[in-house]
GROMACS .gro file of C-alpha atoms in nm:
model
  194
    1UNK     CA    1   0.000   0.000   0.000
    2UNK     CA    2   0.083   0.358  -0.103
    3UNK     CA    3   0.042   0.671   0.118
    4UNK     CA    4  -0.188   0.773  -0.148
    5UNK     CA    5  -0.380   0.463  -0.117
    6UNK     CA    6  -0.486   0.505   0.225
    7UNK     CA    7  -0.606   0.753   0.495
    8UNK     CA    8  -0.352   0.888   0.731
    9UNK     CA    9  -0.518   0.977   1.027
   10UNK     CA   10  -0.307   1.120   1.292
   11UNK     CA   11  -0.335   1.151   1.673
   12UNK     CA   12  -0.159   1.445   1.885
   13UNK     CA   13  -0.056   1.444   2.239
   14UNK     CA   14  -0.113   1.664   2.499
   15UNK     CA   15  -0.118   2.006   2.406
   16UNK     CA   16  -0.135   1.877   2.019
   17UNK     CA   17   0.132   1.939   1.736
   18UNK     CA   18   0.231   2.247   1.696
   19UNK     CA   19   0.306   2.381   1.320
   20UNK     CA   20   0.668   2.298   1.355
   21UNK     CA   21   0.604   1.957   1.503
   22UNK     CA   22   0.623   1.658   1.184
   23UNK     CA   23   0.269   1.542   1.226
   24UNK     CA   24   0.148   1.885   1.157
   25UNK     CA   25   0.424   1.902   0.862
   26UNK     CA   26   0.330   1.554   0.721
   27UNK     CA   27  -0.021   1.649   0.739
   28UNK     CA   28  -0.010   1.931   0.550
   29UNK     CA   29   0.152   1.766   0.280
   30UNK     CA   30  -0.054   1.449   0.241
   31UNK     CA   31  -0.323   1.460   0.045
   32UNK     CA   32  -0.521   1.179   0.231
   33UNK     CA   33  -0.367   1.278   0.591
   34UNK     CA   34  -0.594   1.449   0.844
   35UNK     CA   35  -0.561   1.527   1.220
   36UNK     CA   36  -0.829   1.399   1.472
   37UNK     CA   37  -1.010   1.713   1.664
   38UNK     CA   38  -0.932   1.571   1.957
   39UNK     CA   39  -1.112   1.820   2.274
   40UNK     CA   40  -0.972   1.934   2.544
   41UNK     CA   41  -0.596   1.885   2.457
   42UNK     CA   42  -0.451   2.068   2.733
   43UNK     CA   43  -0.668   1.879   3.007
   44UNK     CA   44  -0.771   1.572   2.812
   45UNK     CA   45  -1.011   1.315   2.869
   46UNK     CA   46  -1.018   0.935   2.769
   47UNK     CA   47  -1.331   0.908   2.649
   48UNK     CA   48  -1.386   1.204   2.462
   49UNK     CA   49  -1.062   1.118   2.273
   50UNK     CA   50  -1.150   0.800   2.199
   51UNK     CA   51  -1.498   0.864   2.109
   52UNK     CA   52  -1.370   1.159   1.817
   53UNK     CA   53  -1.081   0.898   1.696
   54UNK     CA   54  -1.319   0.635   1.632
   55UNK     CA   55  -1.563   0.949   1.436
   56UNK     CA   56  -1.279   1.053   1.226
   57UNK     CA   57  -1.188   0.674   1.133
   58UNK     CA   58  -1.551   0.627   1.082
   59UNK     CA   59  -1.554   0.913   0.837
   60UNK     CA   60  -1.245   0.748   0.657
   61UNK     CA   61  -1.324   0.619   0.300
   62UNK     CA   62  -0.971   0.463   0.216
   63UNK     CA   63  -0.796   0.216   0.452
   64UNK     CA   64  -0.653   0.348   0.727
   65UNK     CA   65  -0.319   0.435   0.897
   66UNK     CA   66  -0.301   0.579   1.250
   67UNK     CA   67   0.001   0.765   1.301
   68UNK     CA   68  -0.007   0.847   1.682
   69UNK     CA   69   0.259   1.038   1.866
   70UNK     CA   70   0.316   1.052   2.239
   71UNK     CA   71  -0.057   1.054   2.449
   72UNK     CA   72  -0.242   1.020   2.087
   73UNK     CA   73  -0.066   0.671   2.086
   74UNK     CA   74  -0.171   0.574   2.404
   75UNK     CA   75  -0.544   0.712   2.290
   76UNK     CA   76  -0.513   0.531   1.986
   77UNK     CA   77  -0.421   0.232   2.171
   78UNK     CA   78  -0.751   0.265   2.375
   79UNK     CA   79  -0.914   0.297   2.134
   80UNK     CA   80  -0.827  -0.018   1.936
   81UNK     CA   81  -0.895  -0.194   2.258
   82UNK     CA   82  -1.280  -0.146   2.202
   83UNK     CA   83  -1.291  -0.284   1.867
   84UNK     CA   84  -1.402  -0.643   1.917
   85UNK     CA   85  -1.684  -0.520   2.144
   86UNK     CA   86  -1.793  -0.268   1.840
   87UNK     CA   87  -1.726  -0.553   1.580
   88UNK     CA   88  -1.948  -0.768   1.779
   89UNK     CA   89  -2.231  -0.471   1.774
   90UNK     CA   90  -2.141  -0.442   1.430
   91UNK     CA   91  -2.046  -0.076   1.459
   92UNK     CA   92  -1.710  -0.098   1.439
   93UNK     CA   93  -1.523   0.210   1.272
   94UNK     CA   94  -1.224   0.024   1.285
   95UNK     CA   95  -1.284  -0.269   1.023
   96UNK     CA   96  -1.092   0.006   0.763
   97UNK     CA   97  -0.734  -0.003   0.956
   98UNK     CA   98  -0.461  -0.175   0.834
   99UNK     CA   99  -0.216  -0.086   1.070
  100UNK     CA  100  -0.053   0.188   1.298
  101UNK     CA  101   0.293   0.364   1.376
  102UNK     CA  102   0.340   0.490   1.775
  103UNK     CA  103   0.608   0.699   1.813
  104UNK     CA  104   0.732   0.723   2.177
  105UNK     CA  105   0.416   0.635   2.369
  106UNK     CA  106   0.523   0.742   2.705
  107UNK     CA  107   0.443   0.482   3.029
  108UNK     CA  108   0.222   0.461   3.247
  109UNK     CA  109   0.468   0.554   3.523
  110UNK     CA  110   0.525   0.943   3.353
  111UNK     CA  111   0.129   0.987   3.309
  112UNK     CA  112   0.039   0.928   3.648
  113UNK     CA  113   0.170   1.262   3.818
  114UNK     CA  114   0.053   1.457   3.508
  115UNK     CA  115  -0.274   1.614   3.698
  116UNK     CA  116  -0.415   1.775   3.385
  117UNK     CA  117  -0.424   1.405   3.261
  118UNK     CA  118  -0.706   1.166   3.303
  119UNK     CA  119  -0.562   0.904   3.496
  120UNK     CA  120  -0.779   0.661   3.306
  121UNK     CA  121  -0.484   0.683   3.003
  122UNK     CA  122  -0.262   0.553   3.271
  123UNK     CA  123  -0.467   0.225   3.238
  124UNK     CA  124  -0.242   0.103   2.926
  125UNK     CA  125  -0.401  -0.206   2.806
  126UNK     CA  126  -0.163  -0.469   2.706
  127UNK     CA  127  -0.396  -0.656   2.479
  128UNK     CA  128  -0.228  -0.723   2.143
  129UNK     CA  129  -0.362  -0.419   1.895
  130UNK     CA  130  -0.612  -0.622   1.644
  131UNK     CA  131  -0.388  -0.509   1.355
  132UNK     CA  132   0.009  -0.429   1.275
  133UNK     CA  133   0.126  -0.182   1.421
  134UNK     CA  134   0.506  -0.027   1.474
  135UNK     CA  135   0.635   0.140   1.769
  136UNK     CA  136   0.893   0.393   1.714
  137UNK     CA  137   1.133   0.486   2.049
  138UNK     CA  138   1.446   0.669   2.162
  139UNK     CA  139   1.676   0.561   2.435
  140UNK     CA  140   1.616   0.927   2.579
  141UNK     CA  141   1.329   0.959   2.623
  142UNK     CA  142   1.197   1.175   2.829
  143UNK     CA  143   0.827   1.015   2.911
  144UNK     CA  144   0.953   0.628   2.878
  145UNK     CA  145   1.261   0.410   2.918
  146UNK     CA  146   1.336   0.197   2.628
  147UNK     CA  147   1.250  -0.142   2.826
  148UNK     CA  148   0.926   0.043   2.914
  149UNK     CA  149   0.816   0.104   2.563
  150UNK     CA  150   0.957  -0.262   2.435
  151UNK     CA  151   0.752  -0.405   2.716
  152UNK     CA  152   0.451  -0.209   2.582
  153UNK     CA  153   0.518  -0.323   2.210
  154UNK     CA  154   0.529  -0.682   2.306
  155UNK     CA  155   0.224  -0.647   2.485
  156UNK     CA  156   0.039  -0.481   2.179
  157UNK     CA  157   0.244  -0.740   1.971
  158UNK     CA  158   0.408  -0.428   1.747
  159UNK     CA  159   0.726  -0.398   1.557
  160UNK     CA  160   0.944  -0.183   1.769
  161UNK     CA  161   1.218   0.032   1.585
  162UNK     CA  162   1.519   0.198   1.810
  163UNK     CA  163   1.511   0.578   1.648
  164UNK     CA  164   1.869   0.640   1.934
  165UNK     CA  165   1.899   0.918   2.053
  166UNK     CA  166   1.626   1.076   1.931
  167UNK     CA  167   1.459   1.252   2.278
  168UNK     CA  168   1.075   1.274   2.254
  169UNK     CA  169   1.081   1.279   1.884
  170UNK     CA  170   0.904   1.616   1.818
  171UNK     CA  171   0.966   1.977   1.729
  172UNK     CA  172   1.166   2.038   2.084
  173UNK     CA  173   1.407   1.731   2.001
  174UNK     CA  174   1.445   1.875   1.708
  175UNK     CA  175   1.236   1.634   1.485
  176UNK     CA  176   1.042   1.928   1.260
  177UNK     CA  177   0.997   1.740   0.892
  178UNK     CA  178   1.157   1.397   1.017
  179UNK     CA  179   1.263   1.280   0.708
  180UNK     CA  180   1.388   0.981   0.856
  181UNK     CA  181   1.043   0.911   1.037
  182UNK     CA  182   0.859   0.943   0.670
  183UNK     CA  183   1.071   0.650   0.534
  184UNK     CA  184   0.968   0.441   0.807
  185UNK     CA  185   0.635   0.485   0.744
  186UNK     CA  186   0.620   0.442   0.429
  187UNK     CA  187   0.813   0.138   0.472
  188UNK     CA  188   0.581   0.004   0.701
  189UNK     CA  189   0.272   0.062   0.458
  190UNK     CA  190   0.467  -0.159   0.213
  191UNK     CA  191   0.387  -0.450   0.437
  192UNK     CA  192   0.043  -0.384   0.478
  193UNK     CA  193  -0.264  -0.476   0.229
  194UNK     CA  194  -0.503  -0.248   0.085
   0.00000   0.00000   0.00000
């Protein structure tokens, strides 16, 4: 599969991506990318994230990719989680993704003392995701050791690529257009079927 091929729906963090920050870059650029509205993303909730990912993959009319950075991985996580109950109801937005890149989903151990966070994200489930998915870290991470995110993409039975040195991957690290983070993607939507 193709970037063109597909919908490229990407999920912020907390405080969302700036203009400088590469989701907002890539977004821009793709033709079939688009950022969730996610509320509230200074003080954000669990289930109102959740509830508009699942509207804007519902909306999709292409397969989709999930490209989630930092808390939007952990809410796109979540979300994933309640697919077999929606599948089962058979309302299930998510029976159009193919697969998802996380790039430094930070633990449950660095969410917990974050007050403006709902401490339901701290709940990570460690049910494997119901499709591919890759999980991009750096050994300095700020928000999660490496053996804390390889622990969390064996759990969601992910890919997980070692990006080095890399901090928290976004515009502060210094990680504006990440070229580098564009080839993995695109590599990774090689492997998946349209």
């Amino acid at each position: 599969m193709r970037i063109s091929e597909a919908d490229i729906v990407f999920v912020p963090g907390l405080g969302g991506s700036g203009s400088d920050h590469w989701q907002s870059r890539w977004a821009q650029k793709m033709s079939t990318g688009q950022t969730v509205d996610l509320p509230d993303l200074d003080t954000p909730r669990l289930d109102e994230w959740i509830r508009a990912i699942r509207q804007t993959i519902g909306a999709c009319q292409r397969p989709v990719l999930i490209v989630g950075h930092s808390l939007g991985s952990i809410a796109a996580v979540h979300a994933a989680q309640t697919m077999p109950q929606l599948e089962a109801h058979g309302a299930s937005p998510f029976r159009t993704v193919r697969g998802a890149v996380l790039v430094t989903p930070p633990s449950a151990r660095t969410l917990k003392p974050i007050a403006a966070i709902d401490p339901a994200f701290s709940a990570i489930p460690t049910a494997p995701l119901p499709f591919p998915s890759l999980v991009i870290a750096s050994q300095n991470d700020a928000f999660a050791t490496m053996q804390e995110t390889e622990n969390m993409a064996l759990d969601w039975g992910a890919q997980i690529v070692d990006a080095g040195e890399a901090g928290h991957i976004n515009a502060q690290s210094g990680h504006g257009p990440w070229p580098e983070g564009l080839m993995r993607l695109a590599g990774f939507l090689k492997t998946l079927s349209g």
